[in-house]
Amino acid sequence: MHIDFLFDVFNEFDNSDSIIWKGSKHSYRSLMHNVEKFQLLIDSHQIKPGTVVALEGDFSPNSITLLLALIEKECIVVPLTNTSNKNENRLFEIAQVEFVFRVDEKDVITSQNVSQRSNNEYYKIIRERKHPGLVLYTSGTSGEPKAAVHDLLGLLEKFKTRRKAFRTLNFLLFDHWGGLNTMFYIISNGGVVIATKERSPENVCKLIEKYKIELLPASPTFLNLMLLSGAYENYDMNSLKIISYGTEPMPESTLKRLKIIFPDIKLLQTYGLIELGVMRSKSEKDDSLWVKVGGDGFKTRIVDDILHIKADSAMLGYLNAPSPFTKDGYFITGDQVLQKGDYIKILGRESEIINVGGEKVYPQEVENVIQEIKNVVEVVVYKEKNSIIGNIVCAKVRLFDNENGKEKISEIKKHCRKKLQKYK
């Protein structure tokens, strides 16, 4: 029994709420009952241990319990969201998916046989160990997404240590470790998963008030959008104890505004990678981007300003790309960092640095400055080739409310001239 430690929690919290979804509450007892029921469903489809099974859905009672049943049955699970449809076949092909379960918006399960052969060397290792597996896709901003293969027991090990339970909004997505990590943290500590498909600032703030949510894990883009929308002013947010953020760089201006508006809420920067899992982290101060990362099962080092991490929970490798590990087992994150004692500050990806006439420009630094401007929701800074100086710095900016485009461009340029060196 691979997840006995979870079943012990379910039995201990028996009648307590485990999941709140679309206004309905589900106890830990019903969670346990559904895991047992879905193991029979898996058997009825003659799905054997080691089968590669795609599970498509969002956080809901049936998707969560079906995932747990697949883990218990030693399947290799490929979680996907319903929005993956457009390149679903390619994702199935990369992962060599053999069977698919789909959980729709009404929590109804359908299934499909996809008769592919799955004979990858990493799958062979997982099957020989008689362990469950997990395949996660990188975001694949340039080119095809890479498929990271995990022995799932390595990722689940840290959840055996009991910690404080919170009523938590499962904001991050079902097909990323950030979202799954949140879910496992909650149910391994007897907390309450509040699940929602609608992740708008208005709906999130409404749920915080309605269900007395204590922990909100979110992306910096969403938090900035919530501040700009003013949605938080319409609801009672007093239950909130922690806002954790990760998945992308946090603009300093957004972090400082969050601290001013929510002075009593702990702001926690998290750091995790699809290839390694999520590490324990400690922010130097609530409004600081300096963070200490690591904890049990993780070692870190900095080589030529690049963060390297060695993790007990590291993936076995990519299905469709070469191994990214050093000879001594460290993963080269590609994140350029500054160091101050035990704390680091992430400057951005080494691959994204823009070389302007021999000078280095970190996109995040320019993004931070543009993000200070009123009405800006999101900024992506990138390079374009230039025959004289090699590259020029460009930005795509999304506004919360429509404005006169030419005037806004002029305002952004003036603000950048004040705050940045000329080459930036």
Tab-separated table of C-alpha atoms in Angstrom:
chain	number	residue	atom	x	y	z
A	1	MET	CA	0.000	0.000	0.000
A	2	HIS	CA	1.842	3.084	-1.277
A	3	ILE	CA	-0.327	5.799	0.242
A	4	ASP	CA	-1.198	4.216	3.595
A	5	PHE	CA	0.020	7.398	5.271
A	6	LEU	CA	-2.782	9.301	3.469
A	7	PHE	CA	-5.387	6.681	4.376
A	8	ASP	CA	-4.329	7.031	8.037
A	9	VAL	CA	-5.097	10.766	7.800
A	10	PHE	CA	-8.446	10.080	6.071
A	11	ASN	CA	-9.448	7.691	8.875
A	12	GLU	CA	-8.333	10.132	11.564
A	13	PHE	CA	-10.339	13.022	10.072
A	14	ASP	CA	-13.221	10.697	9.089
A	15	ASN	CA	-16.212	13.124	9.325
A	16	SER	CA	-14.284	16.375	8.675
A	17	ASP	CA	-14.550	18.227	5.358
A	18	SER	CA	-11.873	17.221	2.839
A	19	ILE	CA	-13.074	18.911	-0.374
A	20	ILE	CA	-15.515	21.749	-1.029
A	21	TRP	CA	-16.462	21.904	-4.713
A	22	LYS	CA	-19.330	23.872	-6.294
A	23	GLY	CA	-20.812	24.481	-2.854
A	24	SER	CA	-20.942	20.787	-1.880
A	25	LYS	CA	-18.857	19.415	0.992
A	26	HIS	CA	-17.173	15.999	0.890
A	27	SER	CA	-15.863	14.300	4.034
A	28	TYR	CA	-12.633	12.358	4.388
A	29	ARG	CA	-14.762	9.229	4.773
A	30	SER	CA	-16.343	9.803	1.328
A	31	LEU	CA	-12.873	10.470	-0.091
A	32	MET	CA	-11.724	7.075	1.215
A	33	HIS	CA	-14.872	5.381	-0.089
A	34	ASN	CA	-14.351	6.866	-3.590
A	35	VAL	CA	-10.698	5.795	-3.736
A	36	GLU	CA	-11.825	2.201	-3.051
A	37	LYS	CA	-14.646	2.499	-5.628
A	38	PHE	CA	-12.285	3.831	-8.314
A	39	GLN	CA	-9.786	1.034	-7.721
A	40	LEU	CA	-12.595	-1.337	-8.769
A	41	LEU	CA	-13.275	0.907	-11.809
A	42	ILE	CA	-9.580	0.646	-12.796
A	43	ASP	CA	-9.749	-3.174	-12.429
A	44	SER	CA	-12.934	-3.296	-14.551
A	45	HIS	CA	-10.998	-1.701	-17.445
A	46	GLN	CA	-8.257	-4.331	-16.968
A	47	ILE	CA	-5.676	-1.603	-16.376
A	48	LYS	CA	-2.546	-3.294	-15.035
A	49	PRO	CA	0.177	-1.830	-12.769
A	50	GLY	CA	2.660	0.187	-14.853
A	51	THR	CA	0.028	1.251	-17.423
A	52	VAL	CA	0.443	4.863	-18.640
A	53	VAL	CA	-2.882	6.572	-17.885
A	54	ALA	CA	-3.743	10.173	-18.807
A	55	LEU	CA	-6.091	11.844	-16.296
A	56	GLU	CA	-7.724	14.922	-17.751
A	57	GLY	CA	-9.639	17.330	-15.527
A	58	ASP	CA	-9.376	20.011	-12.856
A	59	PHE	CA	-9.438	19.711	-9.065
A	60	SER	CA	-12.792	18.101	-8.205
A	61	PRO	CA	-13.877	15.242	-5.886
A	62	ASN	CA	-13.706	12.590	-8.635
A	63	SER	CA	-10.459	13.769	-10.268
A	64	ILE	CA	-8.673	13.855	-6.885
A	65	THR	CA	-9.917	10.417	-5.766
A	66	LEU	CA	-9.323	8.840	-9.191
A	67	LEU	CA	-5.743	10.161	-9.088
A	68	LEU	CA	-5.257	8.549	-5.648
A	69	ALA	CA	-6.743	5.253	-6.909
A	70	LEU	CA	-4.367	5.251	-9.926
A	71	ILE	CA	-1.422	5.858	-7.574
A	72	GLU	CA	-2.495	2.982	-5.336
A	73	LYS	CA	-2.799	0.756	-8.452
A	74	GLU	CA	0.842	1.592	-9.417
A	75	CYS	CA	-0.112	3.304	-12.689
A	76	ILE	CA	2.054	5.928	-14.408
A	77	VAL	CA	-0.221	9.007	-14.353
A	78	VAL	CA	-0.164	11.859	-16.887
A	79	PRO	CA	-2.330	14.685	-15.434
A	80	LEU	CA	-3.736	17.119	-18.025
A	81	THR	CA	-6.260	19.947	-17.925
A	82	ASN	CA	-9.301	20.163	-20.208
A	83	THR	CA	-7.582	23.082	-21.978
A	84	SER	CA	-4.813	20.743	-23.249
A	85	ASN	CA	-7.238	19.493	-25.944
A	86	LYS	CA	-5.682	21.351	-28.857
A	87	ASN	CA	-2.394	19.404	-28.646
A	88	GLU	CA	-3.739	16.431	-26.694
A	89	ASN	CA	-2.732	13.813	-29.289
A	90	ARG	CA	0.864	15.034	-29.355
A	91	LEU	CA	1.022	14.957	-25.527
A	92	PHE	CA	-0.390	11.405	-25.584
A	93	GLU	CA	2.223	10.442	-28.176
A	94	ILE	CA	5.186	11.849	-26.181
A	95	ALA	CA	4.065	10.091	-22.971
A	96	GLN	CA	3.048	6.890	-24.830
A	97	VAL	CA	-0.379	7.041	-23.145
A	98	GLU	CA	-2.263	3.712	-23.145
A	99	PHE	CA	-5.525	4.711	-21.441
A	100	VAL	CA	-7.388	7.987	-20.751
A	101	PHE	CA	-9.823	9.007	-18.021
A	102	ARG	CA	-11.600	12.339	-18.514
A	103	VAL	CA	-13.405	14.133	-15.677
A	104	ASP	CA	-15.704	16.863	-17.024
A	105	GLU	CA	-17.018	20.064	-15.417
A	106	LYS	CA	-19.917	18.122	-13.864
A	107	ASP	CA	-17.456	15.621	-12.323
A	108	VAL	CA	-18.598	12.871	-14.704
A	109	ILE	CA	-15.929	10.315	-15.680
A	110	THR	CA	-15.526	8.954	-19.209
A	111	SER	CA	-12.740	6.731	-20.500
A	112	GLN	CA	-10.949	5.816	-23.715
A	113	ASN	CA	-8.477	3.128	-24.719
A	114	VAL	CA	-5.411	4.488	-26.560
A	115	SER	CA	-3.489	1.407	-27.573
A	116	GLN	CA	0.110	2.638	-27.679
A	117	ARG	CA	3.187	0.717	-26.595
A	118	SER	CA	4.950	2.323	-23.649
A	119	ASN	CA	8.455	0.924	-23.423
A	120	ASN	CA	10.618	3.837	-22.294
A	121	GLU	CA	13.650	3.011	-20.090
A	122	TYR	CA	12.335	5.257	-17.262
A	123	TYR	CA	8.983	3.478	-17.317
A	124	LYS	CA	10.852	0.186	-17.075
A	125	ILE	CA	12.616	1.379	-13.898
A	126	ILE	CA	9.294	2.423	-12.291
A	127	ARG	CA	7.640	-0.894	-13.201
A	128	GLU	CA	10.555	-2.907	-11.828
A	129	ARG	CA	10.263	-0.989	-8.540
A	130	LYS	CA	6.478	-1.676	-8.505
A	131	HIS	CA	5.929	2.032	-7.828
A	132	PRO	CA	3.425	4.570	-9.229
A	133	GLY	CA	4.823	7.097	-11.721
A	134	LEU	CA	4.041	10.657	-12.792
A	135	VAL	CA	4.654	12.484	-16.089
A	136	LEU	CA	4.592	16.305	-16.030
A	137	TYR	CA	5.078	18.635	-18.990
A	138	THR	CA	7.192	21.782	-18.942
A	139	SER	CA	5.397	24.848	-20.262
A	140	GLY	CA	7.298	24.614	-23.555
A	141	THR	CA	7.443	28.354	-24.315
A	142	SER	CA	9.844	27.659	-27.159
A	143	GLY	CA	9.281	24.473	-29.114
A	144	GLU	CA	7.774	21.271	-27.835
A	145	PRO	CA	7.117	20.792	-24.091
A	146	LYS	CA	9.482	18.376	-22.350
A	147	ALA	CA	7.972	15.430	-20.450
A	148	ALA	CA	9.533	14.847	-17.023
A	149	VAL	CA	9.166	11.313	-15.609
A	150	HIS	CA	9.019	10.836	-11.832
A	151	ASP	CA	8.906	7.876	-9.528
A	152	LEU	CA	5.920	9.368	-7.691
A	153	LEU	CA	6.896	7.905	-4.326
A	154	GLY	CA	9.935	10.224	-4.286
A	155	LEU	CA	7.680	13.280	-4.593
A	156	LEU	CA	5.222	11.977	-1.985
A	157	GLU	CA	7.856	11.200	0.666
A	158	LYS	CA	7.841	14.720	2.191
A	159	PHE	CA	4.082	14.568	2.838
A	160	LYS	CA	4.617	11.832	5.438
A	161	THR	CA	5.829	14.554	7.842
A	162	ARG	CA	2.722	16.094	9.390
A	163	ARG	CA	2.435	19.894	9.339
A	164	LYS	CA	-0.216	22.492	10.106
A	165	ALA	CA	-3.456	22.043	8.181
A	166	PHE	CA	-5.086	25.012	6.434
A	167	ARG	CA	-8.312	25.701	4.604
A	168	THR	CA	-6.757	26.232	1.188
A	169	LEU	CA	-7.871	27.354	-2.251
A	170	ASN	CA	-6.410	24.935	-4.821
A	171	PHE	CA	-5.662	27.808	-7.214
A	172	LEU	CA	-2.719	26.382	-9.199
A	173	LEU	CA	-3.501	23.937	-11.999
A	174	PHE	CA	-4.064	20.164	-12.034
A	175	ASP	CA	-1.378	19.440	-14.663
A	176	HIS	CA	1.467	21.171	-12.777
A	177	TRP	CA	3.299	20.023	-9.673
A	178	GLY	CA	2.505	23.373	-7.978
A	179	GLY	CA	-1.215	22.521	-7.993
A	180	LEU	CA	-0.714	18.848	-7.089
A	181	ASN	CA	1.798	19.767	-4.357
A	182	THR	CA	-0.829	22.059	-2.762
A	183	MET	CA	-3.483	19.327	-2.924
A	184	PHE	CA	-1.222	16.648	-1.375
A	185	TYR	CA	-0.124	19.076	1.357
A	186	ILE	CA	-3.750	19.767	2.323
A	187	ILE	CA	-5.045	16.191	2.366
A	188	SER	CA	-1.919	14.803	4.085
A	189	ASN	CA	-2.579	17.158	7.009
A	190	GLY	CA	-6.378	16.871	7.260
A	191	GLY	CA	-7.007	20.334	5.795
A	192	VAL	CA	-9.788	21.410	3.420
A	193	VAL	CA	-9.318	21.672	-0.358
A	194	ILE	CA	-11.538	24.425	-1.777
A	195	ALA	CA	-11.637	23.721	-5.520
A	196	THR	CA	-12.888	26.056	-8.249
A	197	LYS	CA	-12.741	26.231	-12.017
A	198	GLU	CA	-13.270	30.014	-12.084
A	199	ARG	CA	-10.017	31.663	-11.016
A	200	SER	CA	-11.047	35.324	-11.461
A	201	PRO	CA	-10.159	37.876	-8.715
A	202	GLU	CA	-13.868	38.440	-7.973
A	203	ASN	CA	-14.644	34.731	-7.541
A	204	VAL	CA	-11.469	33.983	-5.558
A	205	CYS	CA	-12.197	36.821	-3.084
A	206	LYS	CA	-15.810	35.622	-2.812
A	207	LEU	CA	-14.617	32.082	-1.975
A	208	ILE	CA	-12.148	33.424	0.628
A	209	GLU	CA	-15.024	35.160	2.442
A	210	LYS	CA	-17.536	32.313	2.026
A	211	TYR	CA	-15.294	29.427	3.130
A	212	LYS	CA	-12.940	31.298	5.493
A	213	ILE	CA	-9.924	30.344	3.383
A	214	GLU	CA	-6.597	30.625	5.260
A	215	LEU	CA	-4.023	29.895	2.547
A	216	LEU	CA	-4.028	31.279	-1.008
A	217	PRO	CA	-1.273	29.893	-3.285
A	218	ALA	CA	-1.308	32.024	-6.454
A	219	SER	CA	0.760	33.377	-9.324
A	220	PRO	CA	2.169	36.935	-9.170
A	221	THR	CA	0.138	37.816	-12.310
A	222	PHE	CA	-3.102	36.849	-10.557
A	223	LEU	CA	-2.158	38.762	-7.381
A	224	ASN	CA	-1.411	41.880	-9.427
A	225	LEU	CA	-4.744	41.479	-11.234
A	226	MET	CA	-6.533	41.128	-7.877
A	227	LEU	CA	-4.934	44.363	-6.627
A	228	LEU	CA	-5.802	46.254	-9.834
A	229	SER	CA	-9.402	45.010	-9.854
A	230	GLY	CA	-9.991	46.087	-6.237
A	231	ALA	CA	-12.080	42.898	-5.802
A	232	TYR	CA	-10.557	42.352	-2.336
A	233	GLU	CA	-12.313	45.546	-1.125
A	234	ASN	CA	-15.753	43.965	-1.648
A	235	TYR	CA	-15.203	40.916	0.580
A	236	ASP	CA	-14.078	39.994	4.083
A	237	MET	CA	-10.510	38.690	3.645
A	238	ASN	CA	-9.735	38.462	7.390
A	239	SER	CA	-9.533	34.645	7.430
A	240	LEU	CA	-6.486	34.731	5.117
A	241	LYS	CA	-3.239	33.950	6.980
A	242	ILE	CA	-0.784	33.173	4.149
A	243	ILE	CA	-0.440	34.164	0.496
A	244	SER	CA	2.222	32.034	-1.201
A	245	TYR	CA	3.489	32.901	-4.664
A	246	GLY	CA	5.693	31.215	-7.237
A	247	THR	CA	5.559	29.766	-10.791
A	248	GLU	CA	6.935	33.057	-12.260
A	249	PRO	CA	8.967	36.085	-11.101
A	250	MET	CA	7.218	38.404	-8.612
A	251	PRO	CA	7.503	42.138	-9.428
A	252	GLU	CA	8.780	44.048	-6.382
A	253	SER	CA	6.081	46.696	-6.854
A	254	THR	CA	3.333	44.034	-6.597
A	255	LEU	CA	4.929	42.504	-3.489
A	256	LYS	CA	5.204	45.894	-1.749
A	257	ARG	CA	1.574	46.777	-2.603
A	258	LEU	CA	0.424	43.395	-1.244
A	259	LYS	CA	2.240	44.078	2.053
A	260	ILE	CA	0.659	47.541	2.369
A	261	ILE	CA	-2.874	46.259	1.633
A	262	PHE	CA	-2.537	43.031	3.684
A	263	PRO	CA	-0.118	43.977	6.514
A	264	ASP	CA	-1.125	41.017	8.729
A	265	ILE	CA	-0.877	38.292	6.072
A	266	LYS	CA	2.354	36.303	5.733
A	267	LEU	CA	3.725	36.535	2.179
A	268	LEU	CA	5.763	33.474	1.238
A	269	GLN	CA	7.838	32.980	-1.908
A	270	THR	CA	7.916	29.341	-3.029
A	271	TYR	CA	10.414	27.737	-5.360
A	272	GLY	CA	9.790	24.567	-7.286
A	273	LEU	CA	10.494	22.959	-10.631
A	274	ILE	CA	8.615	20.279	-12.552
A	275	GLU	CA	11.875	18.304	-12.627
A	276	LEU	CA	12.493	18.407	-8.842
A	277	GLY	CA	9.326	19.182	-6.900
A	278	VAL	CA	8.683	22.097	-4.502
A	279	MET	CA	11.261	22.919	-1.833
A	280	ARG	CA	10.622	24.328	1.611
A	281	SER	CA	11.264	28.072	1.539
A	282	LYS	CA	11.539	31.028	3.898
A	283	SER	CA	11.316	34.639	2.721
A	284	GLU	CA	13.766	37.039	4.437
A	285	LYS	CA	10.868	39.484	5.005
A	286	ASP	CA	7.291	39.579	3.735
A	287	ASP	CA	8.070	42.335	1.209
A	288	SER	CA	11.483	40.961	0.197
A	289	LEU	CA	12.373	38.785	-2.795
A	290	TRP	CA	15.358	37.307	-0.905
A	291	VAL	CA	14.475	33.706	-0.061
A	292	LYS	CA	16.085	30.696	1.623
A	293	VAL	CA	15.328	27.436	-0.221
A	294	GLY	CA	16.111	23.785	0.491
A	295	GLY	CA	15.071	21.598	3.407
A	296	ASP	CA	15.196	17.829	3.854
A	297	GLY	CA	16.098	15.969	0.675
A	298	PHE	CA	17.523	19.033	-1.138
A	299	LYS	CA	21.069	20.359	-1.582
A	300	THR	CA	21.876	23.624	-3.352
A	301	ARG	CA	24.994	25.215	-4.755
A	302	ILE	CA	25.739	28.210	-6.967
A	303	VAL	CA	28.106	27.777	-9.919
A	304	ASP	CA	28.945	30.856	-12.038
A	305	ASP	CA	25.895	32.617	-10.508
A	306	ILE	CA	23.577	29.767	-11.648
A	307	LEU	CA	21.549	27.815	-9.067
A	308	HIS	CA	22.154	24.037	-9.045
A	309	ILE	CA	19.919	21.705	-6.997
A	310	LYS	CA	20.290	18.062	-5.988
A	311	ALA	CA	17.012	16.502	-4.852
A	312	ASP	CA	15.913	13.119	-3.514
A	313	SER	CA	12.639	13.784	-5.352
A	314	ALA	CA	14.302	14.576	-8.718
A	315	MET	CA	12.780	13.140	-11.881
A	316	LEU	CA	14.355	10.112	-13.546
A	317	GLY	CA	14.704	12.108	-16.773
A	318	TYR	CA	12.864	13.536	-19.789
A	319	LEU	CA	11.014	11.303	-22.246
A	320	ASN	CA	11.897	13.535	-25.189
A	321	ALA	CA	15.092	15.428	-24.243
A	322	PRO	CA	18.631	14.657	-22.986
A	323	SER	CA	19.333	14.388	-19.245
A	324	PRO	CA	19.883	17.814	-17.640
A	325	PHE	CA	21.815	16.496	-14.608
A	326	THR	CA	25.518	16.981	-13.879
A	327	LYS	CA	27.743	13.929	-13.289
A	328	ASP	CA	27.336	14.360	-9.513
A	329	GLY	CA	23.525	14.512	-9.786
A	330	TYR	CA	22.773	18.251	-9.642
A	331	PHE	CA	20.069	19.803	-11.822
A	332	ILE	CA	21.183	23.028	-13.518
A	333	THR	CA	18.129	25.262	-13.049
A	334	GLY	CA	19.232	27.979	-15.493
A	335	ASP	CA	18.208	30.568	-12.872
A	336	GLN	CA	20.795	33.294	-12.348
A	337	VAL	CA	20.897	34.325	-8.687
A	338	LEU	CA	22.495	36.755	-6.241
A	339	GLN	CA	23.604	35.366	-2.876
A	340	LYS	CA	23.497	36.981	0.588
A	341	GLY	CA	24.392	34.531	3.355
A	342	ASP	CA	21.806	31.726	3.264
A	343	TYR	CA	19.433	33.771	1.084
A	344	ILE	CA	19.232	34.021	-2.698
A	345	LYS	CA	17.505	36.431	-5.063
A	346	ILE	CA	16.489	35.081	-8.462
A	347	LEU	CA	17.383	37.477	-11.283
A	348	GLY	CA	15.926	35.439	-14.153
A	349	ARG	CA	16.722	32.634	-16.568
A	350	GLU	CA	20.228	32.654	-18.008
A	351	SER	CA	18.736	31.822	-21.434
A	352	GLU	CA	16.551	34.965	-21.319
A	353	ILE	CA	19.363	37.488	-20.680
A	354	ILE	CA	19.417	40.121	-23.437
A	355	ASN	CA	22.842	41.202	-24.693
A	356	VAL	CA	22.719	44.865	-25.786
A	357	GLY	CA	26.041	46.015	-27.218
A	358	GLY	CA	27.902	43.767	-24.760
A	359	GLU	CA	25.795	44.812	-21.727
A	360	LYS	CA	23.545	42.307	-19.910
A	361	VAL	CA	19.869	43.093	-19.435
A	362	TYR	CA	17.723	40.904	-17.168
A	363	PRO	CA	14.141	40.976	-18.495
A	364	GLN	CA	12.780	40.768	-14.938
A	365	GLU	CA	14.465	44.031	-13.943
A	366	VAL	CA	12.785	45.902	-16.820
A	367	GLU	CA	9.477	44.105	-16.165
A	368	ASN	CA	9.616	45.211	-12.508
A	369	VAL	CA	9.979	48.856	-13.551
A	370	ILE	CA	7.116	48.746	-16.087
A	371	GLN	CA	4.945	46.921	-13.547
A	372	GLU	CA	5.167	49.994	-11.254
A	373	ILE	CA	3.029	51.927	-13.737
A	374	LYS	CA	-0.662	52.258	-12.958
A	375	ASN	CA	-3.067	49.967	-14.858
A	376	VAL	CA	-0.364	47.474	-15.991
A	377	VAL	CA	-1.427	43.855	-15.357
A	378	GLU	CA	1.297	41.893	-17.101
A	379	VAL	CA	4.607	42.545	-18.877
A	380	VAL	CA	6.811	40.275	-20.969
A	381	VAL	CA	10.207	41.710	-21.894
A	382	TYR	CA	12.062	40.052	-24.791
A	383	LYS	CA	14.747	40.776	-27.360
A	384	GLU	CA	14.697	41.608	-31.045
A	385	LYS	CA	17.753	41.453	-33.304
A	386	ASN	CA	19.448	44.737	-34.179
A	387	SER	CA	22.224	45.061	-36.782
A	388	ILE	CA	24.087	47.775	-34.836
A	389	ILE	CA	23.978	46.737	-31.173
A	390	GLY	CA	23.064	43.014	-31.511
A	391	ASN	CA	19.709	43.186	-29.710
A	392	ILE	CA	17.162	45.716	-28.546
A	393	VAL	CA	14.865	45.404	-25.529
A	394	CYS	CA	11.152	45.062	-26.334
A	395	ALA	CA	8.068	44.700	-24.118
A	396	LYS	CA	4.546	43.363	-24.504
A	397	VAL	CA	2.245	45.019	-21.967
A	398	ARG	CA	-1.284	44.048	-20.958
A	399	LEU	CA	-3.454	46.728	-19.341
A	400	PHE	CA	-6.316	46.219	-16.893
A	401	ASP	CA	-8.436	48.980	-18.500
A	402	ASN	CA	-8.173	50.229	-22.083
A	403	GLU	CA	-6.286	53.502	-22.514
A	404	ASN	CA	-4.949	55.563	-25.382
A	405	GLY	CA	-2.157	53.311	-26.706
A	406	LYS	CA	0.214	56.055	-27.900
A	407	GLU	CA	-0.063	57.978	-24.632
A	408	LYS	CA	0.576	54.827	-22.587
A	409	ILE	CA	3.659	53.939	-24.658
A	410	SER	CA	5.006	57.440	-24.076
A	411	GLU	CA	4.339	57.133	-20.302
A	412	ILE	CA	6.116	53.759	-20.146
A	413	LYS	CA	9.180	55.067	-22.012
A	414	LYS	CA	9.439	58.145	-19.752
A	415	HIS	CA	9.171	56.007	-16.605
A	416	CYS	CA	11.843	53.578	-17.875
A	417	ARG	CA	14.219	56.444	-18.758
A	418	LYS	CA	13.940	57.685	-15.162
A	419	LYS	CA	14.543	54.280	-13.561
A	420	LEU	CA	16.876	52.357	-15.897
A	421	GLN	CA	20.284	52.792	-17.526
A	422	LYS	CA	20.107	53.856	-21.172
A	423	TYR	CA	21.022	50.463	-22.684
A	424	LYS	CA	18.146	48.838	-20.752
